[in-house]
mmCIF file of C-alpha atoms and ligand atoms in Angstrom:
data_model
loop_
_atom_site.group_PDB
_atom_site.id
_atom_site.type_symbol
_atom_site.label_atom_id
_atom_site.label_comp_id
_atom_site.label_asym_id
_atom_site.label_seq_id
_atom_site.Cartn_x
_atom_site.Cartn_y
_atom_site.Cartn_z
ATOM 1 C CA UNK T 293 7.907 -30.446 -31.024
ATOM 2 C CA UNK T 294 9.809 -28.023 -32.727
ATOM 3 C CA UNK T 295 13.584 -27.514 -32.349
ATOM 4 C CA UNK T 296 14.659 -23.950 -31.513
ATOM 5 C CA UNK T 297 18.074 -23.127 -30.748
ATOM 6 C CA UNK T 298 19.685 -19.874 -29.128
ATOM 7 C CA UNK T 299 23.773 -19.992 -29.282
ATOM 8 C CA UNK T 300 25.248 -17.586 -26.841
ATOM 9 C CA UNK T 301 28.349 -16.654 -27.769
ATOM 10 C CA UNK T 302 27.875 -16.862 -31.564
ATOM 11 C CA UNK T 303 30.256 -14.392 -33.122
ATOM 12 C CA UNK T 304 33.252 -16.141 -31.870
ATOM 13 C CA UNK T 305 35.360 -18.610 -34.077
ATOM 14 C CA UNK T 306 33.221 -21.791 -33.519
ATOM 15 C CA UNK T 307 29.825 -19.923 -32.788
ATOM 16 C CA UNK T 308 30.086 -18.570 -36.151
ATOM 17 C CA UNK T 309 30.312 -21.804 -38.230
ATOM 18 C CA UNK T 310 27.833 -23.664 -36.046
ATOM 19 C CA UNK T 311 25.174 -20.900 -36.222
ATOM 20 C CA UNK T 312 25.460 -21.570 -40.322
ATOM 21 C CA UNK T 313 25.402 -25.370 -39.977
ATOM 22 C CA UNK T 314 22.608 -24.866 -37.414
ATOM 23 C CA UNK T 315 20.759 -22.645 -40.038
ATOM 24 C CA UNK T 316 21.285 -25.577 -42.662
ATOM 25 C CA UNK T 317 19.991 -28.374 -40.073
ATOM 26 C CA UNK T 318 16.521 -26.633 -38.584
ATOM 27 C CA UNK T 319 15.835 -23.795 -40.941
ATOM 28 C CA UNK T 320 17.495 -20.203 -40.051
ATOM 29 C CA UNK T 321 13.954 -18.445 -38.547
ATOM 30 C CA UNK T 322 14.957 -21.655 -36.092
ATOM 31 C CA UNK T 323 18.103 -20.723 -35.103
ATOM 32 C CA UNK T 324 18.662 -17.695 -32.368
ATOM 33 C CA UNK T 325 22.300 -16.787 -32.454
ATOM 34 C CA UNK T 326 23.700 -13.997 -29.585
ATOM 35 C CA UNK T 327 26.616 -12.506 -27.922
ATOM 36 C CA UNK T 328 27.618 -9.501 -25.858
ATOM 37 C CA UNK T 329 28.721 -7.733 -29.149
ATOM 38 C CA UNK T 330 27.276 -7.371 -32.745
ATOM 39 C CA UNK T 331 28.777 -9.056 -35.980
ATOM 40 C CA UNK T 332 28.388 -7.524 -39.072
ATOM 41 C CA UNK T 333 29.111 -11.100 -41.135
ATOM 42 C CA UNK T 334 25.982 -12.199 -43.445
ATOM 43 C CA UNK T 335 25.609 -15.388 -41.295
ATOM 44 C CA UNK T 336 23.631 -13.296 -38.681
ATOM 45 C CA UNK T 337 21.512 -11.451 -40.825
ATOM 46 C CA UNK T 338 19.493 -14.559 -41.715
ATOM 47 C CA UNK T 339 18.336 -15.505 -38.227
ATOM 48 C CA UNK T 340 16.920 -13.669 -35.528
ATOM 49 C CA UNK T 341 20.211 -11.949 -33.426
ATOM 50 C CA UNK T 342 20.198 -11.112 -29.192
ATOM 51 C CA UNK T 343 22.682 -9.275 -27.483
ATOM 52 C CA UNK T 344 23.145 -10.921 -24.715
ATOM 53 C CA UNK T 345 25.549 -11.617 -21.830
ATOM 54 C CA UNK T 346 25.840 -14.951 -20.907
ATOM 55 C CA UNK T 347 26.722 -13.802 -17.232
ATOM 56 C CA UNK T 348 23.401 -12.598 -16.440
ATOM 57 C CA UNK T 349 21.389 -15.477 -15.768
ATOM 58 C CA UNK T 350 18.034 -13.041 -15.961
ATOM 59 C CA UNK T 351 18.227 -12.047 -19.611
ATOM 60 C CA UNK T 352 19.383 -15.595 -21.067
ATOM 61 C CA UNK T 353 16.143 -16.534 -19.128
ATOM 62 C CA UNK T 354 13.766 -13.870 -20.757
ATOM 63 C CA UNK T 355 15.615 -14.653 -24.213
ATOM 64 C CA UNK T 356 14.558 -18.433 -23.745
ATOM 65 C CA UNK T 357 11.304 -17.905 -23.182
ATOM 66 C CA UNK T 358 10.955 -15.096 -25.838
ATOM 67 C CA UNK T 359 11.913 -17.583 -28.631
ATOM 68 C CA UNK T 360 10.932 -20.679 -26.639
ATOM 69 C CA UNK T 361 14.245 -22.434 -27.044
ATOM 70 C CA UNK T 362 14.261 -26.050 -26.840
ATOM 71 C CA UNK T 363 18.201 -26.178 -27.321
ATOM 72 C CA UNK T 364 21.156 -23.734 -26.133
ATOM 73 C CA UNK T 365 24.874 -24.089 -27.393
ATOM 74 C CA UNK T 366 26.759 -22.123 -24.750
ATOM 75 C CA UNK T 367 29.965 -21.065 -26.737
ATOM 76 C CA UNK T 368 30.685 -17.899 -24.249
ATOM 77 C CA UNK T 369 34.397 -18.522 -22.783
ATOM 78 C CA UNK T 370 37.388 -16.412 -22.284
ATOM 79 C CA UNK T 371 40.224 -19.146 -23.726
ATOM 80 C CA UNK T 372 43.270 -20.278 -22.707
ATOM 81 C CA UNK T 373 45.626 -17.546 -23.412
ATOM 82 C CA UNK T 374 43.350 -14.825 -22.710
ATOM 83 C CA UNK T 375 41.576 -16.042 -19.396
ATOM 84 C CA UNK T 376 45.770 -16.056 -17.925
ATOM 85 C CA UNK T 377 46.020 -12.556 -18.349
ATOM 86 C CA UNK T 378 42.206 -12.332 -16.775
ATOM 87 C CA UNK T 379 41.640 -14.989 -14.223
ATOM 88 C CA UNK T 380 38.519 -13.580 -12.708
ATOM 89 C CA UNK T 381 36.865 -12.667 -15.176
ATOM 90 C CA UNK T 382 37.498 -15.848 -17.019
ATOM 91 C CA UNK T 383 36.218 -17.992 -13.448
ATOM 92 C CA UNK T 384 33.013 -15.385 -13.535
ATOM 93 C CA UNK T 385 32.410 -15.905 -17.595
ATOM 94 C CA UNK T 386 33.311 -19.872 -17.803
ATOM 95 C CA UNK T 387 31.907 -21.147 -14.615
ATOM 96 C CA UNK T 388 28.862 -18.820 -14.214
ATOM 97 C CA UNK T 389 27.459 -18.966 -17.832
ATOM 98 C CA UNK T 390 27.613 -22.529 -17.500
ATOM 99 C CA UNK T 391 25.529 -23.175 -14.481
ATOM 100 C CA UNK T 392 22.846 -20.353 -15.783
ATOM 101 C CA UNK T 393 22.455 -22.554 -18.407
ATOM 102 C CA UNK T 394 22.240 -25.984 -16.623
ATOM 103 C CA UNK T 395 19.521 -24.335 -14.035
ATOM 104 C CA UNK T 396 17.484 -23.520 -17.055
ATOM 105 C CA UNK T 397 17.526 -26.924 -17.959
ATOM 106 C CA UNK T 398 16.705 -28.256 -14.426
ATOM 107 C CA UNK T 399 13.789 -25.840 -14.255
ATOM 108 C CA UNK T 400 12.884 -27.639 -17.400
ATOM 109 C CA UNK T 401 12.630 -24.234 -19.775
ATOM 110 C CA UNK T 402 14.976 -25.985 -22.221
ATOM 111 C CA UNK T 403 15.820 -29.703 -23.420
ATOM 112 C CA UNK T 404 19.128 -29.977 -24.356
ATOM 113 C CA UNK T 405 22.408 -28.629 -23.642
ATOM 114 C CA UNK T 406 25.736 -28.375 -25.580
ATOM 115 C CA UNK T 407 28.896 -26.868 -24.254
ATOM 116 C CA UNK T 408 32.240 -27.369 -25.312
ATOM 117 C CA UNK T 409 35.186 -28.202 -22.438
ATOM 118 C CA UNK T 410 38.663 -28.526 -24.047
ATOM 119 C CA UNK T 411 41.703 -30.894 -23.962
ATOM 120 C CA UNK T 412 43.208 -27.572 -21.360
ATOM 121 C CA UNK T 413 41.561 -30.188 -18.716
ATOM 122 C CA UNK T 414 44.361 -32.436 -18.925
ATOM 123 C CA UNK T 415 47.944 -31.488 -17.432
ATOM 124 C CA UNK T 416 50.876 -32.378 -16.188
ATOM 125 C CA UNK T 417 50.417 -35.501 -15.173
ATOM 126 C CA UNK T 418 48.378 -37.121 -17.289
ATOM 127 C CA UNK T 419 49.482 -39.058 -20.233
ATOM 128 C CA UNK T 420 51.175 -36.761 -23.109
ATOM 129 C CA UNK T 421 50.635 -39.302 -25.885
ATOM 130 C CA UNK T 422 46.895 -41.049 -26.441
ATOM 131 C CA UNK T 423 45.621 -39.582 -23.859
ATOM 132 C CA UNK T 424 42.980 -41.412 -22.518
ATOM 133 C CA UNK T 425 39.338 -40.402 -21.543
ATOM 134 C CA UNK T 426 39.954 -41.451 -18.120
ATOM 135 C CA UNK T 427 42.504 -40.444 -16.357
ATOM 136 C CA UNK T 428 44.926 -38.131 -14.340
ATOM 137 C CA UNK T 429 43.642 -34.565 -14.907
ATOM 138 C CA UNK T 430 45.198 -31.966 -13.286
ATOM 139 C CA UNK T 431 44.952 -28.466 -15.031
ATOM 140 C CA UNK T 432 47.936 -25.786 -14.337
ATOM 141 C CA UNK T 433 45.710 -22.838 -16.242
ATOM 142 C CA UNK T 434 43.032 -21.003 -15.538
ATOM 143 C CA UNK T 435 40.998 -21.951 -18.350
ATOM 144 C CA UNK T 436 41.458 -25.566 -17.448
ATOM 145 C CA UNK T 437 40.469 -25.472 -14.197
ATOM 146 C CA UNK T 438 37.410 -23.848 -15.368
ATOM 147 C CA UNK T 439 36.710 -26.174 -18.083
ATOM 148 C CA UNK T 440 37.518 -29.208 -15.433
ATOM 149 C CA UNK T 441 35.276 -27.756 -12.903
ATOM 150 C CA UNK T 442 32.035 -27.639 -16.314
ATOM 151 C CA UNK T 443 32.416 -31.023 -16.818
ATOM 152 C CA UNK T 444 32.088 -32.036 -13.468
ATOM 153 C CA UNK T 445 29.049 -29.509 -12.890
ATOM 154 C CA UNK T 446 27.437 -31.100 -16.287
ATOM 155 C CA UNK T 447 28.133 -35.085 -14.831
ATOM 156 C CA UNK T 448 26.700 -33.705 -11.522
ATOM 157 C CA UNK T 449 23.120 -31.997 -12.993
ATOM 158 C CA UNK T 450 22.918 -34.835 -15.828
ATOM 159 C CA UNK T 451 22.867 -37.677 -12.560
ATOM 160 C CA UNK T 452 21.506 -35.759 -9.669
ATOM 161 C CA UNK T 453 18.465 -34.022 -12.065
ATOM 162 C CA UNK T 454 18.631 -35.547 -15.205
ATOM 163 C CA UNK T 455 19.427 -32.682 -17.402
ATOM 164 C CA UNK T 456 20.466 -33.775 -21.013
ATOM 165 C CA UNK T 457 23.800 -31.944 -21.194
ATOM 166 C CA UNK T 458 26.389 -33.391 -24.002
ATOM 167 C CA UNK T 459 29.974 -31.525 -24.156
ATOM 168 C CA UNK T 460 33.304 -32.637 -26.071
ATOM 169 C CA UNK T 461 36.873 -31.435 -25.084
ATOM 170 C CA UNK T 462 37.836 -30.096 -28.647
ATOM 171 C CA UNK T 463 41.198 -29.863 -29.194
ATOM 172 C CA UNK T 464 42.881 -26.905 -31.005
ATOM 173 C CA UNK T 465 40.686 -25.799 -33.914
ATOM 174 C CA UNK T 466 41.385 -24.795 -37.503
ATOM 175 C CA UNK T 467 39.237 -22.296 -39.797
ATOM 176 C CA UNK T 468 39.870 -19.895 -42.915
ATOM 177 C CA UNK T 469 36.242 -18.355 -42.473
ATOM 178 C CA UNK T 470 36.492 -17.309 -38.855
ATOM 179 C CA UNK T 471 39.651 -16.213 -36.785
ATOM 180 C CA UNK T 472 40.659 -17.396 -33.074
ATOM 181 C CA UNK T 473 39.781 -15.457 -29.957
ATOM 182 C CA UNK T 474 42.733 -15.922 -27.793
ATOM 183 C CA UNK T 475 43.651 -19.713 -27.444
ATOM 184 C CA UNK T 476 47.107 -21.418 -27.618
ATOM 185 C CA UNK T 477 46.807 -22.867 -30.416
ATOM 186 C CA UNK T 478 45.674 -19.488 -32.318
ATOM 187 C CA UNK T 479 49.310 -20.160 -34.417
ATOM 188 C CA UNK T 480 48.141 -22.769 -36.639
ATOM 189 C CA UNK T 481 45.412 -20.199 -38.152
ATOM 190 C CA UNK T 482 47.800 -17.633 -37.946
ATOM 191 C CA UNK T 483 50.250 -19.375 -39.864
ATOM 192 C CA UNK T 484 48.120 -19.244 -43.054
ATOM 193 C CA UNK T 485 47.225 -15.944 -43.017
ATOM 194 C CA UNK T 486 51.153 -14.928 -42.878
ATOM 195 C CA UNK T 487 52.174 -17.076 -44.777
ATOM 196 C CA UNK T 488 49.789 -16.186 -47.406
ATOM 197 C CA UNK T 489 50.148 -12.559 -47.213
ATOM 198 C CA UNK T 490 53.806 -11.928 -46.328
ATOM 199 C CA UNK T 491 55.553 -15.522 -46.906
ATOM 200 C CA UNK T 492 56.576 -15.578 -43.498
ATOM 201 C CA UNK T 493 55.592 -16.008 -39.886
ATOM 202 C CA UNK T 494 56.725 -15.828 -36.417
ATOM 203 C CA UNK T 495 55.541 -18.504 -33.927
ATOM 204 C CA UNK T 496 54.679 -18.471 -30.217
ATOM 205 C CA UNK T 497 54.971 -21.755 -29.827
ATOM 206 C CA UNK T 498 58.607 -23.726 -29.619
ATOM 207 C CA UNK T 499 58.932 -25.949 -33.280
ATOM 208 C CA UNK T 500 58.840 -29.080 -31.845
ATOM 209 C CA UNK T 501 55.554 -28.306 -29.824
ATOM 210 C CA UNK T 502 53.314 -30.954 -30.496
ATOM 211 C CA UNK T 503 49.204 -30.272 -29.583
ATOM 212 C CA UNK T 504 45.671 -31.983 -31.106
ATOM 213 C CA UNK T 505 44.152 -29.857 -33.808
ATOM 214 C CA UNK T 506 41.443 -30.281 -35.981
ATOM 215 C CA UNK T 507 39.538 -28.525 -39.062
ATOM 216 C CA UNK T 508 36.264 -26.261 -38.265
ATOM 217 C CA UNK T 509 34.075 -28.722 -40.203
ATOM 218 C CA UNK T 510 35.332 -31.827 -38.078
ATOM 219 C CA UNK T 511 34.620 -30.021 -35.031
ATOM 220 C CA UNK T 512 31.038 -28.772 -36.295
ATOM 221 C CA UNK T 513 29.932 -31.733 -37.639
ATOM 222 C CA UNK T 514 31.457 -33.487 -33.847
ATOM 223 C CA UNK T 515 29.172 -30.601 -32.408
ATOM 224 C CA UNK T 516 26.016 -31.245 -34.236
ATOM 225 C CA UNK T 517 25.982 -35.226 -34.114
ATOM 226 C CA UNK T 518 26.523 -35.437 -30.332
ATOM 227 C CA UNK T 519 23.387 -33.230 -30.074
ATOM 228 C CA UNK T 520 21.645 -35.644 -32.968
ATOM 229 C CA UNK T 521 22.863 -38.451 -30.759
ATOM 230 C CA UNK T 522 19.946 -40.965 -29.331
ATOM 231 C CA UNK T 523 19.924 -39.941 -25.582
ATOM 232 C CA UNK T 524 20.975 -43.626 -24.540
ATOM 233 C CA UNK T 525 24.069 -43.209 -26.531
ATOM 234 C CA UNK T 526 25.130 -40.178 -24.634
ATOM 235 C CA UNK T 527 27.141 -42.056 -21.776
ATOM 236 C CA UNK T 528 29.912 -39.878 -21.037
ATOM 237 C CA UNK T 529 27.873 -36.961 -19.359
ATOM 238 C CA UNK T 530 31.357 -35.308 -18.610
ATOM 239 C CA UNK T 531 32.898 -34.542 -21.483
ATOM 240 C CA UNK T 532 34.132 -36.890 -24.745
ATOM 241 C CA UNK T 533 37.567 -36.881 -25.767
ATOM 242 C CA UNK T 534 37.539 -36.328 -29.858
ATOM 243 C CA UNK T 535 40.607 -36.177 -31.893
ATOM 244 C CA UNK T 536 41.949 -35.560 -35.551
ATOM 245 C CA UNK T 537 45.153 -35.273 -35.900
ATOM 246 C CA UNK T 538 48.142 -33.750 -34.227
ATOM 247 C CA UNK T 539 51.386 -31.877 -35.475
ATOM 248 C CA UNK T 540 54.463 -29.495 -34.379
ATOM 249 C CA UNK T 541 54.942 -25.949 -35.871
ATOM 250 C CA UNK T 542 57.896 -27.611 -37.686
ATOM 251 C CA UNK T 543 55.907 -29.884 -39.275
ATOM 252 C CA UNK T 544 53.039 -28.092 -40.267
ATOM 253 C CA UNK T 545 55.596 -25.756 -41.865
ATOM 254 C CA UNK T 546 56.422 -28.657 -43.618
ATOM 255 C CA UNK T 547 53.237 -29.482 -45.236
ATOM 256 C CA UNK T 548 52.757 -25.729 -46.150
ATOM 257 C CA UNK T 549 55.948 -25.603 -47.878
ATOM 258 C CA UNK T 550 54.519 -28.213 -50.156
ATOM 259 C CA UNK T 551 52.113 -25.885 -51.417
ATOM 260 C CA UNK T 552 53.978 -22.395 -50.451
ATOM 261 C CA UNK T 553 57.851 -23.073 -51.007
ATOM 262 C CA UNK T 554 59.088 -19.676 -50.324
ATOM 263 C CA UNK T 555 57.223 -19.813 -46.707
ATOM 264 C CA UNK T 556 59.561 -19.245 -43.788
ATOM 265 C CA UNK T 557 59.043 -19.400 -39.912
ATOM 266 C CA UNK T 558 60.867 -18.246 -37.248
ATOM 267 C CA UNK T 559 60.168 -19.245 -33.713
ATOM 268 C CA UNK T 560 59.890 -16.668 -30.170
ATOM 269 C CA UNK T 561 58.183 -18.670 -27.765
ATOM 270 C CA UNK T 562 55.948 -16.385 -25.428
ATOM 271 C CA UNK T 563 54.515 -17.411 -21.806
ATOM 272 C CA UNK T 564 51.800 -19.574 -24.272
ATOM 273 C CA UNK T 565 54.707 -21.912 -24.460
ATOM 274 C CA UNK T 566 53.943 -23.034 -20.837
ATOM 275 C CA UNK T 567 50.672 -23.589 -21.249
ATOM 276 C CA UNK T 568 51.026 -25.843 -24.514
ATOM 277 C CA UNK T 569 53.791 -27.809 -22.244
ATOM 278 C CA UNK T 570 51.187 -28.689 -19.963
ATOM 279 C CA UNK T 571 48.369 -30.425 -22.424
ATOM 280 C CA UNK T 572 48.512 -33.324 -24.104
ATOM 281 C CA UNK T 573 50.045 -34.433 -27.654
ATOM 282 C CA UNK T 574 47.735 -36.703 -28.937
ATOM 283 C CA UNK T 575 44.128 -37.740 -27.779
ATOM 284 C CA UNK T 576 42.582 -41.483 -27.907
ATOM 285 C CA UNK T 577 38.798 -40.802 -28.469
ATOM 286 C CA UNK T 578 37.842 -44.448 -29.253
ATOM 287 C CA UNK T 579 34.710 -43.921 -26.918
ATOM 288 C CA UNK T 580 33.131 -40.913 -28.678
ATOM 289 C CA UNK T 581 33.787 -43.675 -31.819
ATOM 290 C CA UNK T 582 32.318 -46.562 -30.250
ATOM 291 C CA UNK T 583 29.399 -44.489 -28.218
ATOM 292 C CA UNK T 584 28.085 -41.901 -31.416
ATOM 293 C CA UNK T 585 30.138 -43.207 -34.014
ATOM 294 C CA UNK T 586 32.621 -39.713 -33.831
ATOM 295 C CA UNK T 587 34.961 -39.977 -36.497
ATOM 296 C CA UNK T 588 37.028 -37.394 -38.021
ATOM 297 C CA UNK T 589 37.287 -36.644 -41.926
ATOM 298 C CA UNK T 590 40.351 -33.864 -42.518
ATOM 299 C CA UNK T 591 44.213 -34.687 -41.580
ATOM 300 C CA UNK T 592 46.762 -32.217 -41.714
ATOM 301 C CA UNK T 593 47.594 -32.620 -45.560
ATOM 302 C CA UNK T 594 43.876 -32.044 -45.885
ATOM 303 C CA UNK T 595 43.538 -29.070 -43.799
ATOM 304 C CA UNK T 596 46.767 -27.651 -44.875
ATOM 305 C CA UNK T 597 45.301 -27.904 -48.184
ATOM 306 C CA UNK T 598 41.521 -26.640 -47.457
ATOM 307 C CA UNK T 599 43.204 -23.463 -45.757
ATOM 308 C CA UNK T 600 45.467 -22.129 -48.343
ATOM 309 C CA UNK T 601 42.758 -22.893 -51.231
ATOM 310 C CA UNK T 602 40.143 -20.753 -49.302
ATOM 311 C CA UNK T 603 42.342 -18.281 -48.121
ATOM 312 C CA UNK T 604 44.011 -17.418 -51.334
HETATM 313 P P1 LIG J 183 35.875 -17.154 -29.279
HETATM 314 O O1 LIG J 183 36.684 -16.423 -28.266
HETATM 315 O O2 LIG J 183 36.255 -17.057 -30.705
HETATM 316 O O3 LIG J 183 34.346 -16.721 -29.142
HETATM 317 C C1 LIG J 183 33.716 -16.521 -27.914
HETATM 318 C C2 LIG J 183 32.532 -15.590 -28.143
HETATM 319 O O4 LIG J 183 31.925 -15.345 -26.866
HETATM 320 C C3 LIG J 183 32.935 -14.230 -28.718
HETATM 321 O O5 LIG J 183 32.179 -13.913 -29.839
HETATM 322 C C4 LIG J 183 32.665 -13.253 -27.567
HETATM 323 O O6 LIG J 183 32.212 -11.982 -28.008
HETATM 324 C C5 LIG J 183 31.573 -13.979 -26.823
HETATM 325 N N1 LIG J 183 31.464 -13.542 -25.428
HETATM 326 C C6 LIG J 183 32.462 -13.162 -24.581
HETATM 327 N N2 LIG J 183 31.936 -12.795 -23.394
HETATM 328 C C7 LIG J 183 30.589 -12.955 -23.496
HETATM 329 C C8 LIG J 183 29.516 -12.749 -22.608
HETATM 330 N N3 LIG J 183 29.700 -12.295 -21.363
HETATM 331 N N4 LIG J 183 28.264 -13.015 -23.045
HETATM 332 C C9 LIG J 183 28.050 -13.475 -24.311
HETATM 333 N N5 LIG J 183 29.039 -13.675 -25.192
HETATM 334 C C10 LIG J 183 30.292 -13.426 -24.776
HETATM 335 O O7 LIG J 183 35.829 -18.695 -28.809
HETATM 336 P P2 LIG J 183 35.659 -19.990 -29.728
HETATM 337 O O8 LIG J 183 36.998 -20.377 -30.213
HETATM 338 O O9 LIG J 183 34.554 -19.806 -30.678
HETATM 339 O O10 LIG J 183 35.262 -21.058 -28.599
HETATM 340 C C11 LIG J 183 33.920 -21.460 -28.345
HETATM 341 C C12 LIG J 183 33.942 -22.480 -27.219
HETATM 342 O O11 LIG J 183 34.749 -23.598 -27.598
HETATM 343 C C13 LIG J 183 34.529 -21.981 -25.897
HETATM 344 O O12 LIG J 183 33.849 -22.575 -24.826
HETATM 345 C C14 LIG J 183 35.940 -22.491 -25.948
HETATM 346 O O13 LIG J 183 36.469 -22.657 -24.647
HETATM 347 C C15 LIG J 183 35.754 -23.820 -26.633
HETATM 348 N N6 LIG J 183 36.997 -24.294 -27.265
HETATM 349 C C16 LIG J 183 37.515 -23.663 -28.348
HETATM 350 C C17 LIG J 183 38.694 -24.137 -28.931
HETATM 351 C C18 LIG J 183 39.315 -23.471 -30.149
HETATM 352 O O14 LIG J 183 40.375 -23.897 -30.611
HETATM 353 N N7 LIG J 183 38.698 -22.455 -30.712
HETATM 354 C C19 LIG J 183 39.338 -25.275 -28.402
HETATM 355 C C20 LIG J 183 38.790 -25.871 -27.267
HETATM 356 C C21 LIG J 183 37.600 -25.394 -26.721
#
């Protein structure tokens, strides 16, 4: 059978990159991309395009069976930063678009799910450094607690009806083509674009604020071979920790100064600074390794380097 996919949520930072890469790996006429608002980029001119709202369980249904999906990547959220200021709206958008999704599944109109939780489920209390896949999670945000609550929903409808739902918590992610929609860690793609157009930049984050990041193609290619993934080798039905590489402000200002010398940064922490206290430094993702071989390609000299190249 033939693999269609509808991403809801496409226009956002990841949706945008994975509706290209999904366009590479089953042919664009293959690939539905949609969101509640238009996007004028080229990307979505070469596949079919929905509006859609991923809160209203009635029209993802009739867009499923339009296109007769076999696959939906539910990228909808409101993130970290932006679901504080909005905490209903980002329990309604986060929780509800979620279990639309997974009841489509149950009722058997699609195969597969992806959907992405986030390294906002850890907190407090759980290990800052390494962090492992198991442990103490106990999330002091919004978008956390929604995120926490997914992954338990996806464990519950993989084991109680055997939907095939696969999800990794990606940590803070890096792109030049696409920018971020409200996160915490929205400075280190900031950072570039200051430093590349004014030589200087002023961060929301504290310099010695250390959080997991990783490039756009990492987290793609992390997106697209957990989905390729045999079935059996899918045993986290959670969420998989994945990880590439972590760094402070200060020292990603380091590794730009390598390239841009006359950079400067000052720092004015905001109330984001809480919420980056509360996650974790580093992540140990040695299952998503040994389960479906997830390994990650760019570091931060590499990334560093891919962003000012393309960006320039
Ligand atoms: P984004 O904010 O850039 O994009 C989200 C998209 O969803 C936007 O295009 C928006 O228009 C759309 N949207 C909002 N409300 C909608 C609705 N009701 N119906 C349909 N579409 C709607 O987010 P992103 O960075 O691309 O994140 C994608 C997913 O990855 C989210 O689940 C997010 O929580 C997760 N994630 C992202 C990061 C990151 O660093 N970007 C890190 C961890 C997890």
């Amino acid at each position: 059978m033939i693999t269609k996919v509808l991403i809801i949520g496409a226009c956002g930072q990841i949706g945008t990159e994975l509706t290209a890469a999904l366009q590479t790996t089953y042919g664009a006429a293959n690939v539905i991309a949609s969101d509640i608002r238009e996007s004028d980029l080229e990307v979505f001119a070469n596949s079919p395009f929905e509006i859609l709202d991923a809160t209203n369980k009635e029209s993802i249904k009739a867009c499923v069976e339009k296109h007769q999906i076999t696959d939906v990547y539910l990228m909808a959220a409101l993130l970290s930063a932006k679901a504080e200021k909005n905490p209903e709206l980002a329990w309604d958008l986060n929780m509800n678009s979620l279990l639309h999704v997974l009841n489509l599944a149950k009722d058997k109109l699609i195969k597969k799910v992806f959907w992405p939780s986030s390294i906002a489920v850890f907190g407090k209390n759980s290990p800052k450094k390494d962090t492992p896949q198991h442990t103490i999670m106990d999330p002091s945000t919004v978008y956390g607690i929604s995120k926490l609550s997914g992954e338990r929903w996806c464990e519950y409808y993989h084991q109680k009806y055997g939907v095939d739902v696969r999800s990794i918590r990606y940590p803070g992610i890096i792109s030049w083509k696409t920018q971020p929609g409200g996160g915490t860690t929205d400075y280190a793609v900031e950072i570039f674009h200051e430093a590349i157009k004014n030589g200087s930049y002023t961060c929301f984050l504290k310099e010695d604020t250390m959080l997991p990041m990783m490039f756009m193609d990492d987290a793609v290619r992390a997106t697209i071979d957990i989905m390729n993934a045999k079935s059996t080798e899918v045993k986290i039905r959670s969420s998989y920790n994945i990880a590439a590489t972590s760094f402070t402000p200060k020292e990603l200002t380091k590794e730009i100064q390598e390239l841009l010398p006359d950079f400067t940064i000052n720092y004015q922490p905001d109330f984001r600074q809480a919420i980056a206290d509360s996650w974790p430094e580093s992540i140990d993702d040695t299952t998503a390794s040994t389960d479906w071989n997830w390994t990650a390609s760019f570091d931060t000299k590499a990334i560093v380097s891919e962003m000012i190249t393309n960006l320039k």
